[in-house]
Amino acid sequence: MTAITQNLPWFIKDLGVSIVGQKCYTSIVENLDFSDVECLKYSISKGLGLGIVVGGSIMKVPQLLLIISARSARGLSLTAYVLETLAYAITLAYAYRNNFPFSTYGENLFLTIQNVIITALIVHYNPPNILASRSPRQRVILAAQATIATAIPLAIFPTSTIALFQLATLPLSLFSKLPQIRQNYRAQSTGQLSAFAVISQIGGCLARLFTTAQEVGDPIVAAGFALALALNIVLGVQLWLYWGKDEKEEIEIGHVGISEKARTHWTPPQKVEVVIPPASPGGRASPRPSNRRWSRKVD
């Protein structure tokens, strides 16, 4: 078997060396020495990291398609997506500034971009009350301006300040999921929430805990992934509990609540015909007889 692995095409060898390094490539690939635990863990970490980056590039695509096809962002929390996007962007800036391997944070780039688009769609289809009076174009422009205003500080602030921001991603991760969890609980439905996205995030957080321990060793980053894992598991449980259930929407008329189901089966009252008697043949209505009597005057 080693006769094959030691004579692989040059482009495969160069790719392998660029990913795991010459030492681990020789040990794991060419010599098939799986007893080299250090290189084995490192190679697995690199493979998982690249897989997460590739998966992250399409993780939120099903969510995007759900919103666009339904032309609605029902069940999605705007607050949750804003905070989650901010957490992704901070983690991306922190990892880039500290020269971490791209395989340990690359998915944050794609997730940030996808989340920005989803947030804009939420603002477009289900705007908050403060933006409801504005036109769709104005709402999208405001969302774009907010995105740029957030990106500029992350690009120009010093690394020490970005490190403080990274500490803030822990509460951000917590508060980014709580609005969505609360909204799901209140509605007893997950609305347009994508099961693929939630399950992918659970798997990604598990893998990231391993890759962070192997390649980065940053406790702040690891704590963020651990917290995100716990909250994503809660969302996964909600998806399982509320699967196939419609959102309970109620409209209050006075003190009477009419549920969505009742409105669906409500039937309008029967048509009532009003018959108006025809006018007199002369075209003028006959004068009503008066109780007053008239008499002719005799000279």
PDB file of C-alpha atoms in Angstrom:
ATOM      1  CA  MET A   1       0.000   0.000   0.000  1.00  0.00           C
ATOM      2  CA  THR A   2       2.860   2.359   0.776  1.00  0.00           C
ATOM      3  CA  ALA A   3       4.113   1.807  -2.763  1.00  0.00           C
ATOM      4  CA  ILE A   4       0.983   3.642  -3.945  1.00  0.00           C
ATOM      5  CA  THR A   5       0.888   6.380  -1.302  1.00  0.00           C
ATOM      6  CA  GLN A   6       4.552   7.207  -1.815  1.00  0.00           C
ATOM      7  CA  ASN A   7       4.061   7.665  -5.558  1.00  0.00           C
ATOM      8  CA  LEU A   8       0.963   9.835  -5.678  1.00  0.00           C
ATOM      9  CA  PRO A   9       0.805  12.571  -8.357  1.00  0.00           C
ATOM     10  CA  TRP A  10       2.709  15.722  -7.515  1.00  0.00           C
ATOM     11  CA  PHE A  11      -0.375  17.929  -7.289  1.00  0.00           C
ATOM     12  CA  ILE A  12      -1.942  15.621  -4.675  1.00  0.00           C
ATOM     13  CA  LYS A  13       1.283  15.564  -2.693  1.00  0.00           C
ATOM     14  CA  ASP A  14       1.661  19.329  -2.830  1.00  0.00           C
ATOM     15  CA  LEU A  15      -1.931  19.779  -1.683  1.00  0.00           C
ATOM     16  CA  GLY A  16      -1.455  17.360   1.206  1.00  0.00           C
ATOM     17  CA  VAL A  17       1.790  18.992   2.296  1.00  0.00           C
ATOM     18  CA  SER A  18       0.194  22.440   2.181  1.00  0.00           C
ATOM     19  CA  ILE A  19      -2.587  21.229   4.478  1.00  0.00           C
ATOM     20  CA  VAL A  20      -0.838  19.068   7.090  1.00  0.00           C
ATOM     21  CA  GLY A  21       2.833  19.867   6.534  1.00  0.00           C
ATOM     22  CA  GLN A  22       5.698  17.758   5.246  1.00  0.00           C
ATOM     23  CA  LYS A  23       6.278  15.845   8.497  1.00  0.00           C
ATOM     24  CA  CYS A  24       2.683  14.701   8.992  1.00  0.00           C
ATOM     25  CA  TYR A  25       2.176  14.045   5.282  1.00  0.00           C
ATOM     26  CA  THR A  26       5.159  11.717   5.233  1.00  0.00           C
ATOM     27  CA  SER A  27       4.089   9.986   8.435  1.00  0.00           C
ATOM     28  CA  ILE A  28       0.344   9.602   7.820  1.00  0.00           C
ATOM     29  CA  VAL A  29       0.019   9.474   4.036  1.00  0.00           C
ATOM     30  CA  GLU A  30       3.252   8.054   2.687  1.00  0.00           C
ATOM     31  CA  ASN A  31       4.192   5.717   5.540  1.00  0.00           C
ATOM     32  CA  LEU A  32       0.627   5.079   6.788  1.00  0.00           C
ATOM     33  CA  ASP A  33       1.915   5.369  10.342  1.00  0.00           C
ATOM     34  CA  PHE A  34      -1.334   5.820  12.264  1.00  0.00           C
ATOM     35  CA  SER A  35       0.480   5.279  15.543  1.00  0.00           C
ATOM     36  CA  ASP A  36       1.779   8.837  15.222  1.00  0.00           C
ATOM     37  CA  VAL A  37      -1.001  10.220  17.416  1.00  0.00           C
ATOM     38  CA  GLU A  38       0.137  13.822  17.223  1.00  0.00           C
ATOM     39  CA  CYS A  39       0.117  13.920  13.430  1.00  0.00           C
ATOM     40  CA  LEU A  40      -3.076  11.876  13.295  1.00  0.00           C
ATOM     41  CA  LYS A  41      -4.942  14.362  15.499  1.00  0.00           C
ATOM     42  CA  TYR A  42      -3.523  17.278  13.556  1.00  0.00           C
ATOM     43  CA  SER A  43      -4.543  15.759  10.225  1.00  0.00           C
ATOM     44  CA  ILE A  44      -8.059  15.012  11.475  1.00  0.00           C
ATOM     45  CA  SER A  45      -8.315  18.558  12.778  1.00  0.00           C
ATOM     46  CA  LYS A  46      -7.252  19.971   9.416  1.00  0.00           C
ATOM     47  CA  GLY A  47      -9.708  17.757   7.572  1.00  0.00           C
ATOM     48  CA  LEU A  48     -12.561  18.735   9.873  1.00  0.00           C
ATOM     49  CA  GLY A  49     -11.622  22.391   9.616  1.00  0.00           C
ATOM     50  CA  LEU A  50     -11.673  22.389   5.832  1.00  0.00           C
ATOM     51  CA  GLY A  51     -14.941  20.468   5.858  1.00  0.00           C
ATOM     52  CA  ILE A  52     -16.496  23.062   8.160  1.00  0.00           C
ATOM     53  CA  VAL A  53     -15.299  25.898   5.932  1.00  0.00           C
ATOM     54  CA  VAL A  54     -16.850  24.253   2.881  1.00  0.00           C
ATOM     55  CA  GLY A  55     -20.030  23.447   4.801  1.00  0.00           C
ATOM     56  CA  GLY A  56     -20.198  26.964   6.193  1.00  0.00           C
ATOM     57  CA  SER A  57     -20.241  28.368   2.684  1.00  0.00           C
ATOM     58  CA  ILE A  58     -23.660  26.764   2.103  1.00  0.00           C
ATOM     59  CA  MET A  59     -24.968  26.334   5.663  1.00  0.00           C
ATOM     60  CA  LYS A  60     -27.492  29.176   5.533  1.00  0.00           C
ATOM     61  CA  VAL A  61     -28.452  28.707   1.873  1.00  0.00           C
ATOM     62  CA  PRO A  62     -31.493  26.511   2.746  1.00  0.00           C
ATOM     63  CA  GLN A  63     -32.642  29.228   5.153  1.00  0.00           C
ATOM     64  CA  LEU A  64     -32.300  31.824   2.404  1.00  0.00           C
ATOM     65  CA  LEU A  65     -34.282  29.676  -0.007  1.00  0.00           C
ATOM     66  CA  LEU A  66     -37.030  29.113   2.581  1.00  0.00           C
ATOM     67  CA  ILE A  67     -37.482  32.846   3.100  1.00  0.00           C
ATOM     68  CA  ILE A  68     -37.420  33.677  -0.601  1.00  0.00           C
ATOM     69  CA  SER A  69     -39.789  30.878  -1.615  1.00  0.00           C
ATOM     70  CA  ALA A  70     -42.275  31.719   1.147  1.00  0.00           C
ATOM     71  CA  ARG A  71     -41.769  35.474   0.703  1.00  0.00           C
ATOM     72  CA  SER A  72     -41.897  35.614   4.470  1.00  0.00           C
ATOM     73  CA  ALA A  73     -39.532  35.530   7.434  1.00  0.00           C
ATOM     74  CA  ARG A  74     -42.229  34.341   9.840  1.00  0.00           C
ATOM     75  CA  GLY A  75     -40.784  32.771  12.956  1.00  0.00           C
ATOM     76  CA  LEU A  76     -37.318  34.308  12.566  1.00  0.00           C
ATOM     77  CA  SER A  77     -36.111  36.761  15.178  1.00  0.00           C
ATOM     78  CA  LEU A  78     -34.480  39.905  13.799  1.00  0.00           C
ATOM     79  CA  THR A  79     -32.703  40.530  17.108  1.00  0.00           C
ATOM     80  CA  ALA A  80     -31.275  37.019  17.088  1.00  0.00           C
ATOM     81  CA  TYR A  81     -29.843  37.378  13.596  1.00  0.00           C
ATOM     82  CA  VAL A  82     -28.383  40.820  14.238  1.00  0.00           C
ATOM     83  CA  LEU A  83     -26.546  39.618  17.346  1.00  0.00           C
ATOM     84  CA  GLU A  84     -25.445  36.366  15.711  1.00  0.00           C
ATOM     85  CA  THR A  85     -24.068  38.239  12.704  1.00  0.00           C
ATOM     86  CA  LEU A  86     -22.157  40.581  14.987  1.00  0.00           C
ATOM     87  CA  ALA A  87     -20.666  37.609  16.866  1.00  0.00           C
ATOM     88  CA  TYR A  88     -19.580  35.972  13.596  1.00  0.00           C
ATOM     89  CA  ALA A  89     -17.988  39.203  12.366  1.00  0.00           C
ATOM     90  CA  ILE A  90     -16.057  39.760  15.606  1.00  0.00           C
ATOM     91  CA  THR A  91     -14.760  36.179  15.626  1.00  0.00           C
ATOM     92  CA  LEU A  92     -13.704  36.565  12.000  1.00  0.00           C
ATOM     93  CA  ALA A  93     -11.802  39.787  12.718  1.00  0.00           C
ATOM     94  CA  TYR A  94     -10.196  38.358  15.873  1.00  0.00           C
ATOM     95  CA  ALA A  95      -8.968  35.188  14.147  1.00  0.00           C
ATOM     96  CA  TYR A  96      -7.665  37.089  11.128  1.00  0.00           C
ATOM     97  CA  ARG A  97      -5.799  39.619  13.280  1.00  0.00           C
ATOM     98  CA  ASN A  98      -4.160  36.810  15.277  1.00  0.00           C
ATOM     99  CA  ASN A  99      -3.094  34.954  12.118  1.00  0.00           C
ATOM    100  CA  PHE A 100      -4.985  31.786  12.983  1.00  0.00           C
ATOM    101  CA  PRO A 101      -5.066  29.142  10.224  1.00  0.00           C
ATOM    102  CA  PHE A 102      -7.921  29.845   7.819  1.00  0.00           C
ATOM    103  CA  SER A 103      -9.206  26.310   8.355  1.00  0.00           C
ATOM    104  CA  THR A 104     -10.003  27.237  11.973  1.00  0.00           C
ATOM    105  CA  TYR A 105     -12.250  30.206  11.235  1.00  0.00           C
ATOM    106  CA  GLY A 106     -12.974  30.389   7.500  1.00  0.00           C
ATOM    107  CA  GLU A 107     -16.642  29.489   7.844  1.00  0.00           C
ATOM    108  CA  ASN A 108     -17.212  32.702   9.807  1.00  0.00           C
ATOM    109  CA  LEU A 109     -16.547  34.679   6.641  1.00  0.00           C
ATOM    110  CA  PHE A 110     -19.268  32.862   4.702  1.00  0.00           C
ATOM    111  CA  LEU A 111     -21.687  32.767   7.643  1.00  0.00           C
ATOM    112  CA  THR A 112     -21.311  36.505   8.165  1.00  0.00           C
ATOM    113  CA  ILE A 113     -22.148  37.209   4.525  1.00  0.00           C
ATOM    114  CA  GLN A 114     -25.117  34.833   4.538  1.00  0.00           C
ATOM    115  CA  ASN A 115     -26.436  36.231   7.814  1.00  0.00           C
ATOM    116  CA  VAL A 116     -26.262  39.782   6.479  1.00  0.00           C
ATOM    117  CA  ILE A 117     -28.445  38.723   3.543  1.00  0.00           C
ATOM    118  CA  ILE A 118     -30.909  36.899   5.818  1.00  0.00           C
ATOM    119  CA  THR A 119     -31.123  39.920   8.117  1.00  0.00           C
ATOM    120  CA  ALA A 120     -31.876  42.147   5.129  1.00  0.00           C
ATOM    121  CA  LEU A 121     -34.617  39.733   4.037  1.00  0.00           C
ATOM    122  CA  ILE A 122     -36.163  39.778   7.513  1.00  0.00           C
ATOM    123  CA  VAL A 123     -36.181  43.570   7.447  1.00  0.00           C
ATOM    124  CA  HIS A 124     -37.725  43.457   3.970  1.00  0.00           C
ATOM    125  CA  TYR A 125     -40.476  40.889   4.562  1.00  0.00           C
ATOM    126  CA  ASN A 126     -41.172  41.256   8.295  1.00  0.00           C
ATOM    127  CA  PRO A 127     -39.906  44.681   9.346  1.00  0.00           C
ATOM    128  CA  PRO A 128     -39.996  45.768  12.997  1.00  0.00           C
ATOM    129  CA  ASN A 129     -42.538  48.384  13.986  1.00  0.00           C
ATOM    130  CA  ILE A 130     -39.973  51.169  13.836  1.00  0.00           C
ATOM    131  CA  LEU A 131     -39.341  50.459  10.136  1.00  0.00           C
ATOM    132  CA  ALA A 132     -42.816  49.357   9.083  1.00  0.00           C
ATOM    133  CA  SER A 133     -43.742  52.798   7.753  1.00  0.00           C
ATOM    134  CA  ARG A 134     -40.715  52.949   5.444  1.00  0.00           C
ATOM    135  CA  SER A 135     -40.587  51.576   1.931  1.00  0.00           C
ATOM    136  CA  PRO A 136     -38.812  48.244   1.280  1.00  0.00           C
ATOM    137  CA  ARG A 137     -36.012  50.057  -0.514  1.00  0.00           C
ATOM    138  CA  GLN A 138     -35.426  52.380   2.430  1.00  0.00           C
ATOM    139  CA  ARG A 139     -35.374  49.440   4.833  1.00  0.00           C
ATOM    140  CA  VAL A 140     -32.731  47.614   2.796  1.00  0.00           C
ATOM    141  CA  ILE A 141     -30.622  50.782   2.542  1.00  0.00           C
ATOM    142  CA  LEU A 142     -30.749  51.226   6.315  1.00  0.00           C
ATOM    143  CA  ALA A 143     -29.697  47.598   6.809  1.00  0.00           C
ATOM    144  CA  ALA A 144     -26.749  48.105   4.444  1.00  0.00           C
ATOM    145  CA  GLN A 145     -25.689  51.268   6.256  1.00  0.00           C
ATOM    146  CA  ALA A 146     -25.798  49.471   9.605  1.00  0.00           C
ATOM    147  CA  THR A 147     -23.646  46.665   8.177  1.00  0.00           C
ATOM    148  CA  ILE A 148     -21.006  49.089   6.909  1.00  0.00           C
ATOM    149  CA  ALA A 149     -21.015  51.016  10.184  1.00  0.00           C
ATOM    150  CA  THR A 150     -20.307  47.763  12.030  1.00  0.00           C
ATOM    151  CA  ALA A 151     -17.602  46.537   9.655  1.00  0.00           C
ATOM    152  CA  ILE A 152     -15.497  49.715   9.732  1.00  0.00           C
ATOM    153  CA  PRO A 153     -14.552  49.547  13.451  1.00  0.00           C
ATOM    154  CA  LEU A 154     -13.647  45.865  13.140  1.00  0.00           C
ATOM    155  CA  ALA A 155     -11.292  46.764  10.294  1.00  0.00           C
ATOM    156  CA  ILE A 156      -9.546  49.763  11.866  1.00  0.00           C
ATOM    157  CA  PHE A 157      -9.526  49.106  15.620  1.00  0.00           C
ATOM    158  CA  PRO A 158      -6.284  47.715  17.120  1.00  0.00           C
ATOM    159  CA  THR A 159      -5.914  44.029  17.912  1.00  0.00           C
ATOM    160  CA  SER A 160      -6.133  44.632  21.664  1.00  0.00           C
ATOM    161  CA  THR A 161      -9.566  46.192  21.229  1.00  0.00           C
ATOM    162  CA  ILE A 162     -10.703  43.348  18.984  1.00  0.00           C
ATOM    163  CA  ALA A 163      -9.644  40.943  21.752  1.00  0.00           C
ATOM    164  CA  LEU A 164     -12.039  42.727  24.105  1.00  0.00           C
ATOM    165  CA  PHE A 165     -14.740  42.426  21.466  1.00  0.00           C
ATOM    166  CA  GLN A 166     -14.030  38.701  21.303  1.00  0.00           C
ATOM    167  CA  LEU A 167     -14.811  38.448  25.005  1.00  0.00           C
ATOM    168  CA  ALA A 168     -18.135  40.099  24.226  1.00  0.00           C
ATOM    169  CA  THR A 169     -19.017  37.301  21.805  1.00  0.00           C
ATOM    170  CA  LEU A 170     -19.827  35.057  24.778  1.00  0.00           C
ATOM    171  CA  PRO A 171     -22.840  37.115  25.908  1.00  0.00           C
ATOM    172  CA  LEU A 172     -23.584  37.887  22.259  1.00  0.00           C
ATOM    173  CA  SER A 173     -23.855  34.176  21.512  1.00  0.00           C
ATOM    174  CA  LEU A 174     -26.162  33.782  24.481  1.00  0.00           C
ATOM    175  CA  PHE A 175     -28.407  36.719  23.638  1.00  0.00           C
ATOM    176  CA  SER A 176     -28.413  35.928  19.924  1.00  0.00           C
ATOM    177  CA  LYS A 177     -30.097  32.577  20.524  1.00  0.00           C
ATOM    178  CA  LEU A 178     -32.405  33.482  23.395  1.00  0.00           C
ATOM    179  CA  PRO A 179     -34.774  35.667  21.299  1.00  0.00           C
ATOM    180  CA  GLN A 180     -35.185  32.852  18.764  1.00  0.00           C
ATOM    181  CA  ILE A 181     -35.694  30.260  21.503  1.00  0.00           C
ATOM    182  CA  ARG A 182     -38.253  32.486  23.238  1.00  0.00           C
ATOM    183  CA  GLN A 183     -40.088  33.225  20.000  1.00  0.00           C
ATOM    184  CA  ASN A 184     -40.283  29.519  19.159  1.00  0.00           C
ATOM    185  CA  TYR A 185     -41.617  28.754  22.633  1.00  0.00           C
ATOM    186  CA  ARG A 186     -44.274  31.466  22.526  1.00  0.00           C
ATOM    187  CA  ALA A 187     -45.491  30.501  19.059  1.00  0.00           C
ATOM    188  CA  GLN A 188     -45.114  26.755  19.705  1.00  0.00           C
ATOM    189  CA  SER A 189     -43.662  26.710  16.201  1.00  0.00           C
ATOM    190  CA  THR A 190     -40.308  27.245  14.508  1.00  0.00           C
ATOM    191  CA  GLY A 191     -41.811  29.026  11.499  1.00  0.00           C
ATOM    192  CA  GLN A 192     -39.336  29.327   8.614  1.00  0.00           C
ATOM    193  CA  LEU A 193     -36.367  28.203  10.733  1.00  0.00           C
ATOM    194  CA  SER A 194     -34.210  25.812   8.704  1.00  0.00           C
ATOM    195  CA  ALA A 195     -33.571  22.409  10.272  1.00  0.00           C
ATOM    196  CA  PHE A 196     -30.522  21.946   8.038  1.00  0.00           C
ATOM    197  CA  ALA A 197     -28.950  25.141   9.376  1.00  0.00           C
ATOM    198  CA  VAL A 198     -29.528  24.204  13.022  1.00  0.00           C
ATOM    199  CA  ILE A 199     -28.229  20.643  12.642  1.00  0.00           C
ATOM    200  CA  SER A 200     -25.213  21.896  10.698  1.00  0.00           C
ATOM    201  CA  GLN A 201     -24.423  24.399  13.431  1.00  0.00           C
ATOM    202  CA  ILE A 202     -24.550  21.677  16.077  1.00  0.00           C
ATOM    203  CA  GLY A 203     -22.132  19.519  14.108  1.00  0.00           C
ATOM    204  CA  GLY A 204     -19.939  22.505  13.309  1.00  0.00           C
ATOM    205  CA  CYS A 205     -19.656  23.550  16.954  1.00  0.00           C
ATOM    206  CA  LEU A 206     -18.655  20.024  17.974  1.00  0.00           C
ATOM    207  CA  ALA A 207     -15.974  19.919  15.301  1.00  0.00           C
ATOM    208  CA  ARG A 208     -14.777  23.429  16.128  1.00  0.00           C
ATOM    209  CA  LEU A 209     -14.235  22.499  19.764  1.00  0.00           C
ATOM    210  CA  PHE A 210     -11.852  19.793  18.560  1.00  0.00           C
ATOM    211  CA  THR A 211     -10.051  21.925  15.963  1.00  0.00           C
ATOM    212  CA  THR A 212      -9.686  24.843  18.378  1.00  0.00           C
ATOM    213  CA  ALA A 213      -8.120  22.588  20.993  1.00  0.00           C
ATOM    214  CA  GLN A 214      -5.721  21.077  18.456  1.00  0.00           C
ATOM    215  CA  GLU A 215      -4.628  24.123  16.466  1.00  0.00           C
ATOM    216  CA  VAL A 216      -5.441  27.303  18.365  1.00  0.00           C
ATOM    217  CA  GLY A 217      -5.721  26.579  22.069  1.00  0.00           C
ATOM    218  CA  ASP A 218      -7.569  29.844  22.716  1.00  0.00           C
ATOM    219  CA  PRO A 219      -9.923  29.387  25.706  1.00  0.00           C
ATOM    220  CA  ILE A 220     -12.075  32.377  24.721  1.00  0.00           C
ATOM    221  CA  VAL A 221     -12.767  30.934  21.282  1.00  0.00           C
ATOM    222  CA  ALA A 222     -13.397  27.481  22.753  1.00  0.00           C
ATOM    223  CA  ALA A 223     -15.837  28.887  25.328  1.00  0.00           C
ATOM    224  CA  GLY A 224     -17.751  30.643  22.563  1.00  0.00           C
ATOM    225  CA  PHE A 225     -18.147  27.422  20.607  1.00  0.00           C
ATOM    226  CA  ALA A 226     -19.195  25.515  23.741  1.00  0.00           C
ATOM    227  CA  LEU A 227     -21.911  28.054  24.543  1.00  0.00           C
ATOM    228  CA  ALA A 228     -23.093  28.116  20.931  1.00  0.00           C
ATOM    229  CA  LEU A 229     -23.267  24.319  20.955  1.00  0.00           C
ATOM    230  CA  ALA A 230     -25.514  24.274  24.032  1.00  0.00           C
ATOM    231  CA  LEU A 231     -27.894  26.884  22.598  1.00  0.00           C
ATOM    232  CA  ASN A 232     -28.036  25.219  19.185  1.00  0.00           C
ATOM    233  CA  ILE A 233     -28.960  21.955  20.894  1.00  0.00           C
ATOM    234  CA  VAL A 234     -31.897  23.772  22.523  1.00  0.00           C
ATOM    235  CA  LEU A 235     -32.997  24.988  19.075  1.00  0.00           C
ATOM    236  CA  GLY A 236     -32.648  21.451  17.764  1.00  0.00           C
ATOM    237  CA  VAL A 237     -34.889  20.134  20.532  1.00  0.00           C
ATOM    238  CA  GLN A 238     -37.471  22.814  19.690  1.00  0.00           C
ATOM    239  CA  LEU A 239     -37.386  21.788  16.032  1.00  0.00           C
ATOM    240  CA  TRP A 240     -38.140  18.226  17.095  1.00  0.00           C
ATOM    241  CA  LEU A 241     -40.917  19.239  19.503  1.00  0.00           C
ATOM    242  CA  TYR A 242     -42.666  21.724  17.209  1.00  0.00           C
ATOM    243  CA  TRP A 243     -42.096  19.964  13.900  1.00  0.00           C
ATOM    244  CA  GLY A 244     -45.114  20.384  11.613  1.00  0.00           C
ATOM    245  CA  LYS A 245     -46.942  22.758  13.936  1.00  0.00           C
ATOM    246  CA  ASP A 246     -48.260  26.060  12.639  1.00  0.00           C
ATOM    247  CA  GLU A 247     -47.721  29.265  14.504  1.00  0.00           C
ATOM    248  CA  LYS A 248     -50.556  30.250  16.821  1.00  0.00           C
ATOM    249  CA  GLU A 249     -51.621  33.679  15.731  1.00  0.00           C
ATOM    250  CA  GLU A 250     -54.457  35.496  17.401  1.00  0.00           C
ATOM    251  CA  ILE A 251     -56.293  38.658  16.503  1.00  0.00           C
ATOM    252  CA  GLU A 252     -58.202  40.406  19.237  1.00  0.00           C
ATOM    253  CA  ILE A 253     -61.481  42.111  18.449  1.00  0.00           C
ATOM    254  CA  GLY A 254     -62.477  43.925  21.587  1.00  0.00           C
ATOM    255  CA  HIS A 255     -62.125  41.286  24.265  1.00  0.00           C
ATOM    256  CA  VAL A 256     -62.738  38.358  21.943  1.00  0.00           C
ATOM    257  CA  GLY A 257     -59.766  36.457  20.494  1.00  0.00           C
ATOM    258  CA  ILE A 258     -60.136  34.821  17.103  1.00  0.00           C
ATOM    259  CA  SER A 259     -57.527  32.209  16.304  1.00  0.00           C
ATOM    260  CA  GLU A 260     -56.018  31.644  12.897  1.00  0.00           C
ATOM    261  CA  LYS A 261     -57.874  28.353  12.605  1.00  0.00           C
ATOM    262  CA  ALA A 262     -61.190  29.990  13.425  1.00  0.00           C
ATOM    263  CA  ARG A 263     -60.584  32.684  10.832  1.00  0.00           C
ATOM    264  CA  THR A 264     -59.781  30.029   8.264  1.00  0.00           C
ATOM    265  CA  HIS A 265     -63.127  28.281   8.783  1.00  0.00           C
ATOM    266  CA  TRP A 266     -65.186  31.457   9.259  1.00  0.00           C
ATOM    267  CA  THR A 267     -68.009  31.859   6.794  1.00  0.00           C
ATOM    268  CA  PRO A 268     -69.605  35.188   5.937  1.00  0.00           C
ATOM    269  CA  PRO A 269     -73.264  35.791   6.838  1.00  0.00           C
ATOM    270  CA  GLN A 270     -75.961  34.902   4.343  1.00  0.00           C
ATOM    271  CA  LYS A 271     -77.003  37.500   1.790  1.00  0.00           C
ATOM    272  CA  VAL A 272     -80.056  39.505   2.822  1.00  0.00           C
ATOM    273  CA  GLU A 273     -82.303  40.821   0.067  1.00  0.00           C
ATOM    274  CA  VAL A 274     -84.142  44.083   0.586  1.00  0.00           C
ATOM    275  CA  VAL A 275     -87.230  44.582  -1.590  1.00  0.00           C
ATOM    276  CA  ILE A 276     -88.151  48.185  -2.401  1.00  0.00           C
ATOM    277  CA  PRO A 277     -91.716  48.685  -3.645  1.00  0.00           C
ATOM    278  CA  PRO A 278     -92.028  50.337  -7.065  1.00  0.00           C
ATOM    279  CA  ALA A 279     -93.045  53.937  -7.445  1.00  0.00           C
ATOM    280  CA  SER A 280     -96.501  54.963  -8.625  1.00  0.00           C
ATOM    281  CA  PRO A 281     -97.288  54.809 -12.390  1.00  0.00           C
ATOM    282  CA  GLY A 282     -97.117  58.552 -12.725  1.00  0.00           C
ATOM    283  CA  GLY A 283     -93.538  58.538 -11.704  1.00  0.00           C
ATOM    284  CA  ARG A 284     -94.336  60.399  -8.534  1.00  0.00           C
ATOM    285  CA  ALA A 285     -95.187  58.889  -5.269  1.00  0.00           C
ATOM    286  CA  SER A 286     -98.806  59.294  -4.248  1.00  0.00           C
ATOM    287  CA  PRO A 287     -99.219  61.725  -1.417  1.00  0.00           C
ATOM    288  CA  ARG A 288    -100.124  60.205   1.852  1.00  0.00           C
ATOM    289  CA  PRO A 289    -103.627  60.971   2.993  1.00  0.00           C
ATOM    290  CA  SER A 290    -103.773  63.655   5.588  1.00  0.00           C
ATOM    291  CA  ASN A 291    -105.960  63.614   8.643  1.00  0.00           C
ATOM    292  CA  ARG A 292    -106.879  67.232   7.977  1.00  0.00           C
ATOM    293  CA  ARG A 293    -110.224  67.754   6.267  1.00  0.00           C
ATOM    294  CA  TRP A 294    -110.806  70.410   3.635  1.00  0.00           C
ATOM    295  CA  SER A 295    -114.176  72.054   2.948  1.00  0.00           C
ATOM    296  CA  ARG A 296    -115.361  74.235   0.090  1.00  0.00           C
ATOM    297  CA  LYS A 297    -116.197  77.786   0.964  1.00  0.00           C
ATOM    298  CA  VAL A 298    -119.657  78.847  -0.176  1.00  0.00           C
ATOM    299  CA  ASP A 299    -120.244  82.514  -0.883  1.00  0.00           C
TER     300      ASP A 299
END
